[in-house]
Structure formats: C-alpha cells, structure tokens
PDB file of C-alpha atoms in Angstrom:
ATOM      1  CA  MET A   1     -44.030 116.164 110.822  1.00 39.00           C
ATOM      2  CA  ALA A   2     -41.693 118.820 109.509  1.00 42.00           C
ATOM      3  CA  MET A   3     -39.989 118.084 106.191  1.00 40.00           C
ATOM      4  CA  THR A   4     -36.250 118.566 105.826  1.00 40.00           C
ATOM      5  CA  ASN A   5     -33.895 118.777 102.880  1.00 43.00           C
ATOM      6  CA  THR A   6     -31.466 116.267 104.354  1.00 42.00           C
ATOM      7  CA  PRO A   7     -30.369 113.974 101.508  1.00 40.00           C
ATOM      8  CA  ASP A   8     -31.169 110.296 101.765  1.00 46.00           C
ATOM      9  CA  PRO A   9     -27.799 108.546 102.321  1.00 41.00           C
ATOM     10  CA  THR A  10     -29.083 105.463 100.477  1.00 44.00           C
ATOM     11  CA  HIS A  11     -29.706 107.474  97.321  1.00 44.00           C
ATOM     12  CA  PHE A  12     -26.991 108.015  94.760  1.00 46.00           C
ATOM     13  CA  THR A  13     -26.833 109.214  91.210  1.00 54.00           C
ATOM     14  CA  PRO A  14     -26.142 106.348  88.794  1.00 58.00           C
ATOM     15  CA  ILE A  15     -22.711 106.630  87.233  1.00 90.00           C
ATOM     16  CA  MET A  16     -21.191 105.148  84.115  1.00 97.00           C
ATOM     17  CA  LYS A  17     -17.978 103.168  84.396  1.00 98.00           C
ATOM     18  CA  ILE A  18     -15.143 102.229  82.078  1.00 98.00           C
ATOM     19  CA  PHE A  19     -12.406  99.663  82.553  1.00 97.00           C
ATOM     20  CA  TYR A  20      -9.463 101.928  81.975  1.00 95.00           C
ATOM     21  CA  SER A  21      -5.833 101.954  80.939  1.00 96.00           C
ATOM     22  CA  PRO A  22      -4.031 105.303  80.707  1.00 96.00           C
ATOM     23  CA  ALA A  23      -1.887 103.984  77.848  1.00 97.00           C
ATOM     24  CA  SER A  24      -4.663 102.546  75.666  1.00 97.00           C
ATOM     25  CA  PRO A  25      -5.414 104.607  72.543  1.00 98.00           C
ATOM     26  CA  PHE A  26      -8.855 102.987  72.326  1.00 98.00           C
ATOM     27  CA  VAL A  27      -9.721 103.947  75.891  1.00 98.00           C
ATOM     28  CA  ARG A  28      -8.438 107.418  75.097  1.00 98.00           C
ATOM     29  CA  LYS A  29     -10.758 107.691  72.115  1.00 98.00           C
ATOM     30  CA  CYS A  30     -13.745 106.951  74.363  1.00 98.00           C
ATOM     31  CA  MET A  31     -12.645 109.505  76.914  1.00 98.00           C
ATOM     32  CA  VAL A  32     -12.011 112.187  74.269  1.00 98.00           C
ATOM     33  CA  VAL A  33     -15.576 111.630  73.096  1.00 98.00           C
ATOM     34  CA  ALA A  34     -16.800 111.894  76.693  1.00 98.00           C
ATOM     35  CA  HIS A  35     -14.913 115.165  77.187  1.00 98.00           C
ATOM     36  CA  GLU A  36     -16.267 116.605  73.956  1.00 98.00           C
ATOM     37  CA  LEU A  37     -19.786 115.712  75.087  1.00 98.00           C
ATOM     38  CA  GLY A  38     -19.211 117.218  78.530  1.00 97.00           C
ATOM     39  CA  ILE A  39     -19.774 113.988  80.489  1.00 97.00           C
ATOM     40  CA  ALA A  40     -16.259 112.818  81.342  1.00 97.00           C
ATOM     41  CA  GLU A  41     -16.753 113.564  85.035  1.00 96.00           C
ATOM     42  CA  ARG A  42     -19.732 111.195  85.096  1.00 96.00           C
ATOM     43  CA  ILE A  43     -17.604 108.208  84.079  1.00 97.00           C
ATOM     44  CA  GLU A  44     -15.806 106.285  86.817  1.00 97.00           C
ATOM     45  CA  ARG A  45     -12.480 104.906  85.627  1.00 97.00           C
ATOM     46  CA  LEU A  46     -11.979 101.352  86.846  1.00 97.00           C
ATOM     47  CA  PRO A  47      -8.347 100.199  87.015  1.00 94.00           C
ATOM     48  CA  SER A  48      -7.465  97.234  84.841  1.00 94.00           C
ATOM     49  CA  ALA A  49      -4.555  95.008  83.944  1.00 91.00           C
ATOM     50  CA  ALA A  50      -5.722  93.785  80.551  1.00 89.00           C
ATOM     51  CA  GLY A  51      -3.097  92.613  78.102  1.00 86.00           C
ATOM     52  CA  PRO A  52      -2.820  90.624  74.871  1.00 88.00           C
ATOM     53  CA  VAL A  53      -1.347  87.598  76.662  1.00 89.00           C
ATOM     54  CA  LYS A  54      -3.079  87.632  80.033  1.00 89.00           C
ATOM     55  CA  ARG A  55      -6.633  88.845  80.253  1.00 89.00           C
ATOM     56  CA  ASP A  56      -7.920  90.770  83.250  1.00 93.00           C
ATOM     57  CA  ALA A  57     -10.142  88.437  85.274  1.00 94.00           C
ATOM     58  CA  THR A  58     -12.043  91.389  86.731  1.00 96.00           C
ATOM     59  CA  ILE A  59     -13.285  92.329  83.248  1.00 97.00           C
ATOM     60  CA  LEU A  60     -14.331  88.817  82.169  1.00 96.00           C
ATOM     61  CA  PRO A  61     -17.749  88.865  83.885  1.00 96.00           C
ATOM     62  CA  THR A  62     -18.761  91.825  81.718  1.00 97.00           C
ATOM     63  CA  ASN A  63     -16.660  91.208  78.587  1.00 97.00           C
ATOM     64  CA  PRO A  64     -15.622  87.645  77.673  1.00 96.00           C
ATOM     65  CA  LEU A  65     -12.597  89.059  75.835  1.00 95.00           C
ATOM     66  CA  GLY A  66     -11.264  90.618  79.040  1.00 95.00           C
ATOM     67  CA  GLN A  67     -10.187  93.726  77.156  1.00 95.00           C
ATOM     68  CA  VAL A  68     -10.270  97.482  77.536  1.00 97.00           C
ATOM     69  CA  PRO A  69     -12.220  99.511  76.924  1.00 98.00           C
ATOM     70  CA  THR A  70     -15.236  97.822  78.456  1.00 98.00           C
ATOM     71  CA  PHE A  71     -18.002 100.184  79.462  1.00 98.00           C
ATOM     72  CA  LEU A  72     -20.835  99.867  81.957  1.00 98.00           C
ATOM     73  CA  THR A  73     -23.852 102.087  81.450  1.00 97.00           C
ATOM     74  CA  ASP A  74     -25.600 103.693  84.391  1.00 93.00           C
ATOM     75  CA  ASP A  75     -28.129 100.857  84.331  1.00 92.00           C
ATOM     76  CA  GLY A  76     -25.432  98.185  84.266  1.00 92.00           C
ATOM     77  CA  GLN A  77     -25.379  97.222  80.587  1.00 97.00           C
ATOM     78  CA  ALA A  78     -21.917  96.207  79.350  1.00 98.00           C
ATOM     79  CA  LEU A  79     -20.726  97.693  76.054  1.00 98.00           C
ATOM     80  CA  PHE A  80     -17.618  96.986  73.991  1.00 97.00           C
ATOM     81  CA  ASP A  81     -15.538  97.791  71.913  1.00 96.00           C
ATOM     82  CA  SER A  82     -14.515 101.455  71.604  1.00 98.00           C
ATOM     83  CA  ARG A  83     -16.628 102.106  68.498  1.00 98.00           C
ATOM     84  CA  VAL A  84     -19.772 100.923  70.248  1.00 98.00           C
ATOM     85  CA  ILE A  85     -18.945 102.906  73.384  1.00 98.00           C
ATOM     86  CA  CYS A  86     -18.291 106.114  71.461  1.00 98.00           C
ATOM     87  CA  GLU A  87     -21.518 105.873  69.496  1.00 98.00           C
ATOM     88  CA  TYR A  88     -23.474 105.055  72.655  1.00 98.00           C
ATOM     89  CA  LEU A  89     -22.146 108.158  74.419  1.00 98.00           C
ATOM     90  CA  ASN A  90     -22.902 110.320  71.404  1.00 98.00           C
ATOM     91  CA  ASP A  91     -26.412 108.900  71.119  1.00 97.00           C
ATOM     92  CA  GLN A  92     -27.204 109.317  74.803  1.00 96.00           C
ATOM     93  CA  GLN A  93     -26.162 112.960  74.742  1.00 97.00           C
ATOM     94  CA  GLY A  94     -27.722 113.789  71.404  1.00 97.00           C
ATOM     95  CA  GLY A  95     -24.276 114.665  70.095  1.00 98.00           C
ATOM     96  CA  ALA A  96     -23.148 115.313  66.533  1.00 97.00           C
ATOM     97  CA  LEU A  97     -19.892 113.332  66.592  1.00 98.00           C
ATOM     98  CA  PHE A  98     -21.557 110.610  64.490  1.00 98.00           C
ATOM     99  CA  PRO A  99     -23.683 111.818  61.581  1.00 97.00           C
ATOM    100  CA  ALA A 100     -27.097 110.181  61.802  1.00 95.00           C
ATOM    101  CA  SER A 101     -27.369 109.063  58.186  1.00 95.00           C
ATOM    102  CA  GLY A 102     -26.378 109.615  54.621  1.00 97.00           C
ATOM    103  CA  LYS A 103     -23.056 110.077  52.868  1.00 97.00           C
ATOM    104  CA  ALA A 104     -21.472 111.942  55.778  1.00 97.00           C
ATOM    105  CA  ARG A 105     -22.140 109.039  58.148  1.00 98.00           C
ATOM    106  CA  TRP A 106     -20.434 106.512  55.895  1.00 98.00           C
ATOM    107  CA  ALA A 107     -17.498 108.859  55.361  1.00 98.00           C
ATOM    108  CA  ARG A 108     -16.981 109.354  59.110  1.00 98.00           C
ATOM    109  CA  LEU A 109     -17.303 105.615  59.804  1.00 98.00           C
ATOM    110  CA  THR A 110     -14.759 104.863  57.074  1.00 98.00           C
ATOM    111  CA  GLU A 111     -12.350 107.362  58.615  1.00 98.00           C
ATOM    112  CA  LEU A 112     -12.935 105.719  61.984  1.00 98.00           C
ATOM    113  CA  SER A 113     -12.183 102.304  60.516  1.00 98.00           C
ATOM    114  CA  LEU A 114      -8.947 103.495  58.911  1.00 98.00           C
ATOM    115  CA  ALA A 115      -7.752 105.287  62.042  1.00 98.00           C
ATOM    116  CA  ASP A 116      -8.573 102.284  64.225  1.00 98.00           C
ATOM    117  CA  GLY A 117      -6.768 100.006  61.781  1.00 98.00           C
ATOM    118  CA  MET A 118      -3.658 102.181  61.967  1.00 98.00           C
ATOM    119  CA  THR A 119      -3.859 102.132  65.757  1.00 98.00           C
ATOM    120  CA  ALA A 120      -4.321  98.367  65.892  1.00 98.00           C
ATOM    121  CA  ALA A 121      -1.318  97.873  63.610  1.00 98.00           C
ATOM    122  CA  ALA A 122       0.820 100.109  65.816  1.00 98.00           C
ATOM    123  CA  LEU A 123      -0.297  98.122  68.867  1.00 98.00           C
ATOM    124  CA  LEU A 124       0.712  94.837  67.210  1.00 97.00           C
ATOM    125  CA  ALA A 125       4.125  96.283  66.372  1.00 98.00           C
ATOM    126  CA  ARG A 126       4.475  97.426  69.972  1.00 97.00           C
ATOM    127  CA  TYR A 127       3.556  93.983  71.335  1.00 96.00           C
ATOM    128  CA  GLU A 128       6.037  92.285  69.024  1.00 96.00           C
ATOM    129  CA  ASN A 129       8.927  94.354  70.314  1.00 94.00           C
ATOM    130  CA  VAL A 130       7.985  94.547  73.985  1.00 94.00           C
ATOM    131  CA  LEU A 131       6.144  91.370  74.918  1.00 92.00           C
ATOM    132  CA  ARG A 132       7.615  88.716  72.624  1.00 93.00           C
ATOM    133  CA  PRO A 133      10.876  87.186  73.855  1.00 94.00           C
ATOM    134  CA  GLN A 134      13.877  88.674  72.090  1.00 93.00           C
ATOM    135  CA  GLU A 135      14.851  85.461  70.294  1.00 95.00           C
ATOM    136  CA  PHE A 136      11.398  85.111  68.749  1.00 95.00           C
ATOM    137  CA  ARG A 137      10.883  88.648  67.528  1.00 95.00           C
ATOM    138  CA  TRP A 138      10.166  88.970  63.819  1.00 96.00           C
ATOM    139  CA  ALA A 139      11.358  92.184  62.188  1.00 95.00           C
ATOM    140  CA  ASP A 140       9.257  91.583  59.070  1.00 97.00           C
ATOM    141  CA  TRP A 141       6.140  91.471  61.251  1.00 96.00           C
ATOM    142  CA  THR A 142       6.954  94.834  62.812  1.00 96.00           C
ATOM    143  CA  ASP A 143       7.758  96.333  59.417  1.00 96.00           C
ATOM    144  CA  GLY A 144       4.525  94.980  57.981  1.00 98.00           C
ATOM    145  CA  GLN A 145       2.418  96.497  60.734  1.00 98.00           C
ATOM    146  CA  LEU A 146       4.118  99.890  60.566  1.00 98.00           C
ATOM    147  CA  ALA A 147       3.673  99.799  56.775  1.00 98.00           C
ATOM    148  CA  LYS A 148      -0.081  99.890  57.421  1.00 98.00           C
ATOM    149  CA  VAL A 149       0.437 103.055  59.427  1.00 98.00           C
ATOM    150  CA  ARG A 150       2.465 104.575  56.600  1.00 98.00           C
ATOM    151  CA  THR A 151      -0.127 103.810  53.911  1.00 98.00           C
ATOM    152  CA  GLY A 152      -2.842 105.083  56.235  1.00 98.00           C
ATOM    153  CA  LEU A 153      -0.862 108.304  56.517  1.00 98.00           C
ATOM    154  CA  GLU A 154      -0.706 108.529  52.735  1.00 98.00           C
ATOM    155  CA  TRP A 155      -4.506 108.583  52.686  1.00 98.00           C
ATOM    156  CA  LEU A 156      -4.693 111.013  55.580  1.00 98.00           C
ATOM    157  CA  GLU A 157      -2.191 113.358  53.966  1.00 98.00           C
ATOM    158  CA  LYS A 158      -4.564 113.823  51.017  1.00 97.00           C
ATOM    159  CA  GLU A 159      -7.498 114.628  53.286  1.00 97.00           C
ATOM    160  CA  ALA A 160      -6.145 116.378  56.382  1.00 97.00           C
ATOM    161  CA  ALA A 161      -5.978 119.850  54.847  1.00 94.00           C
ATOM    162  CA  GLY A 162      -9.737 119.660  54.353  1.00 96.00           C
ATOM    163  CA  PHE A 163     -10.519 118.720  57.942  1.00 97.00           C
ATOM    164  CA  GLY A 164     -10.522 122.327  59.030  1.00 95.00           C
ATOM    165  CA  GLU A 165     -12.001 122.582  62.520  1.00 95.00           C
ATOM    166  CA  ARG A 166     -14.034 119.400  62.269  1.00 97.00           C
ATOM    167  CA  VAL A 167     -14.558 117.582  65.564  1.00 98.00           C
ATOM    168  CA  ASP A 168     -16.228 114.237  65.008  1.00 98.00           C
ATOM    169  CA  ILE A 169     -15.512 110.554  65.377  1.00 98.00           C
ATOM    170  CA  GLY A 170     -13.241 110.562  62.330  1.00 98.00           C
ATOM    171  CA  THR A 171     -10.963 113.356  63.477  1.00 98.00           C
ATOM    172  CA  ILE A 172     -10.972 112.098  67.071  1.00 98.00           C
ATOM    173  CA  ALA A 173      -9.901 108.636  65.947  1.00 98.00           C
ATOM    174  CA  PHE A 174      -7.098 110.032  63.779  1.00 98.00           C
ATOM    175  CA  GLY A 175      -5.973 112.263  66.635  1.00 98.00           C
ATOM    176  CA  CYS A 176      -5.720 109.284  68.970  1.00 98.00           C
ATOM    177  CA  ALA A 177      -3.915 107.212  66.326  1.00 98.00           C
ATOM    178  CA  LEU A 178      -1.256 109.860  65.748  1.00 98.00           C
ATOM    179  CA  GLY A 179      -0.986 110.508  69.474  1.00 98.00           C
ATOM    180  CA  TYR A 180      -0.269 106.816  70.010  1.00 98.00           C
ATOM    181  CA  MET A 181       2.520 106.943  67.425  1.00 98.00           C
ATOM    182  CA  ASP A 182       4.111 109.840  69.309  1.00 98.00           C
ATOM    183  CA  PHE A 183       3.700 107.988  72.603  1.00 98.00           C
ATOM    184  CA  ARG A 184       5.013 104.556  71.642  1.00 98.00           C
ATOM    185  CA  PHE A 185       7.081 105.205  68.504  1.00 97.00           C
ATOM    186  CA  PRO A 186       8.857 108.519  69.067  1.00 96.00           C
ATOM    187  CA  ASP A 187      11.642 107.435  66.707  1.00 95.00           C
ATOM    188  CA  VAL A 188       9.239 107.069  63.772  1.00 96.00           C
ATOM    189  CA  ASP A 189       9.228 110.460  62.067  1.00 96.00           C
ATOM    190  CA  TRP A 190       5.738 110.277  60.585  1.00 97.00           C
ATOM    191  CA  ARG A 191       5.603 114.079  60.327  1.00 98.00           C
ATOM    192  CA  ALA A 192       8.274 114.065  57.628  1.00 97.00           C
ATOM    193  CA  GLN A 193       6.057 111.829  55.511  1.00 94.00           C
ATOM    194  CA  ALA A 194       2.850 113.702  56.249  1.00 97.00           C
ATOM    195  CA  PRO A 195       3.428 117.432  56.890  1.00 98.00           C
ATOM    196  CA  ARG A 196      -0.193 118.463  56.252  1.00 97.00           C
ATOM    197  CA  SER A 197      -1.380 115.779  58.653  1.00 98.00           C
ATOM    198  CA  ALA A 198       1.174 116.988  61.187  1.00 98.00           C
ATOM    199  CA  GLU A 199      -0.076 120.574  60.881  1.00 98.00           C
ATOM    200  CA  TRP A 200      -3.665 119.466  61.400  1.00 98.00           C
ATOM    201  CA  PHE A 201      -2.684 117.249  64.352  1.00 98.00           C
ATOM    202  CA  GLU A 202      -0.734 120.033  66.049  1.00 98.00           C
ATOM    203  CA  ALA A 203      -3.863 122.168  66.178  1.00 98.00           C
ATOM    204  CA  PHE A 204      -6.280 119.352  67.000  1.00 98.00           C
ATOM    205  CA  ASN A 205      -4.067 118.012  69.769  1.00 98.00           C
ATOM    206  CA  ARG A 206      -4.371 121.333  71.585  1.00 98.00           C
ATOM    207  CA  ARG A 207      -8.053 120.713  72.229  1.00 98.00           C
ATOM    208  CA  ALA A 208      -8.900 120.410  75.914  1.00 98.00           C
ATOM    209  CA  SER A 209     -10.264 116.905  75.344  1.00 98.00           C
ATOM    210  CA  MET A 210      -6.983 115.733  73.851  1.00 98.00           C
ATOM    211  CA  GLN A 211      -4.849 117.393  76.519  1.00 98.00           C
ATOM    212  CA  ALA A 212      -6.971 115.896  79.294  1.00 98.00           C
ATOM    213  CA  THR A 213      -6.423 112.383  77.910  1.00 98.00           C
ATOM    214  CA  LEU A 214      -2.730 112.367  77.039  1.00 98.00           C
ATOM    215  CA  PRO A 215      -1.451 108.774  77.396  1.00 97.00           C
ATOM    216  CA  THR A 216       0.850 107.774  80.235  1.00 94.00           C
ATOM    217  CA  ALA A 217       2.789 104.590  80.840  1.00 87.00           C
TER     218      ALA A 217
END
C-alpha cells in the first residue's frame, strides 16, 4: 500500500492554556515572559470572568481560588499563581529570566516580590474605589495601599539606573507594575517622584513583549 503524507486529523499538537484577562497585570506578566521566551503563540488564552467578589466557576475545577492567571500545561497540569507560571515557562524553555542559584537568584526573586506587592496594593486600591459601594468606601484604605506603591518606588528609584538592558523576572515584574499604574491610575504622577524609574520604564516598555501585552479594559 502506498504511503501518503496526509496528516492524521485525530492528531494535534498539545497546547498550553491560560485563563486570561486583558486587564490583569499578573496575567500580563506571564504573557510578557512567554513572549520573551518565544512561546506566546503556543498558549491558548481562555476567556474568564474572575473577580475579587465573584469567582469564575469555569476556573474552579483547576484552581480552587477561581483566579487568574491559572495555567494548564500541555499535559493538563494546573499551575498558579503568576510566579509559579513564569518560572515554569522559563524552566521548560531553558530560559535565563530566573537565575538558577546564588545571590543573583535571591536578588531577582526579591525584586519580583516587591513588584508584585506594589501591583497587589494598586489592585486593592482599584477594587476599593470601583467595586465597593460608594457609601462604604474608605479613603484611608486607598491611601494606605497607594503608600505601598510610593515606598516601593522609593526603592526602585535607587536601583533603576543600574538595570541597564536587563530583561529578567525582576525587570518584567516592575514593568508590569508601572504599566498597571498608568492603566488604572493615570492621575497618579508617579514619574514626578521617580524620574530615573520613569526613564528606565520608557525604554523597557518599548520592548515587543510589553507592547504586545498592553492592558485593555
């Protein structure tokens, strides 16, 4: 019998999946990592309606928290949260976004923790002023959360000039944090407080990975 090159219609290439929100800075961080590793096109973006008040029931079977980002590997393993997903992608591709060991690893992970903390604080301030009923909103809460962003910027301002052209999990996380401030808090002039950070961000934000993942409402 003659052999043909007709593809088997039952065969498909396994694909990774991510429960996705175009406004989430933590989803964005994962996708920036994917773009930097050259695998973004291999990740299927699953629509979601996850929120801090009402969880997305479609995510619950894979993540009991019902949150984004939740990631499904090509063999069906569920991973969360964004830090785990980013390190998984880097590991699978043999990337250098996470140093493997030593002082550099702990420095990058500390930067990641600070940037994520700033982002989480900004998210809490956003929720307070958008989701909480007007009569229950607490200005001191919002001020307290945005104060974390400001003190984070004080740290970043001392370090940003030394970032140079670094592209790793620390700089990606800071880029997504500052991008979220621009997206959700355009009236907060963080650049006036942190001009060196602003200069670094202007250059970093021009990267193709950052431009491809700009947040949308």
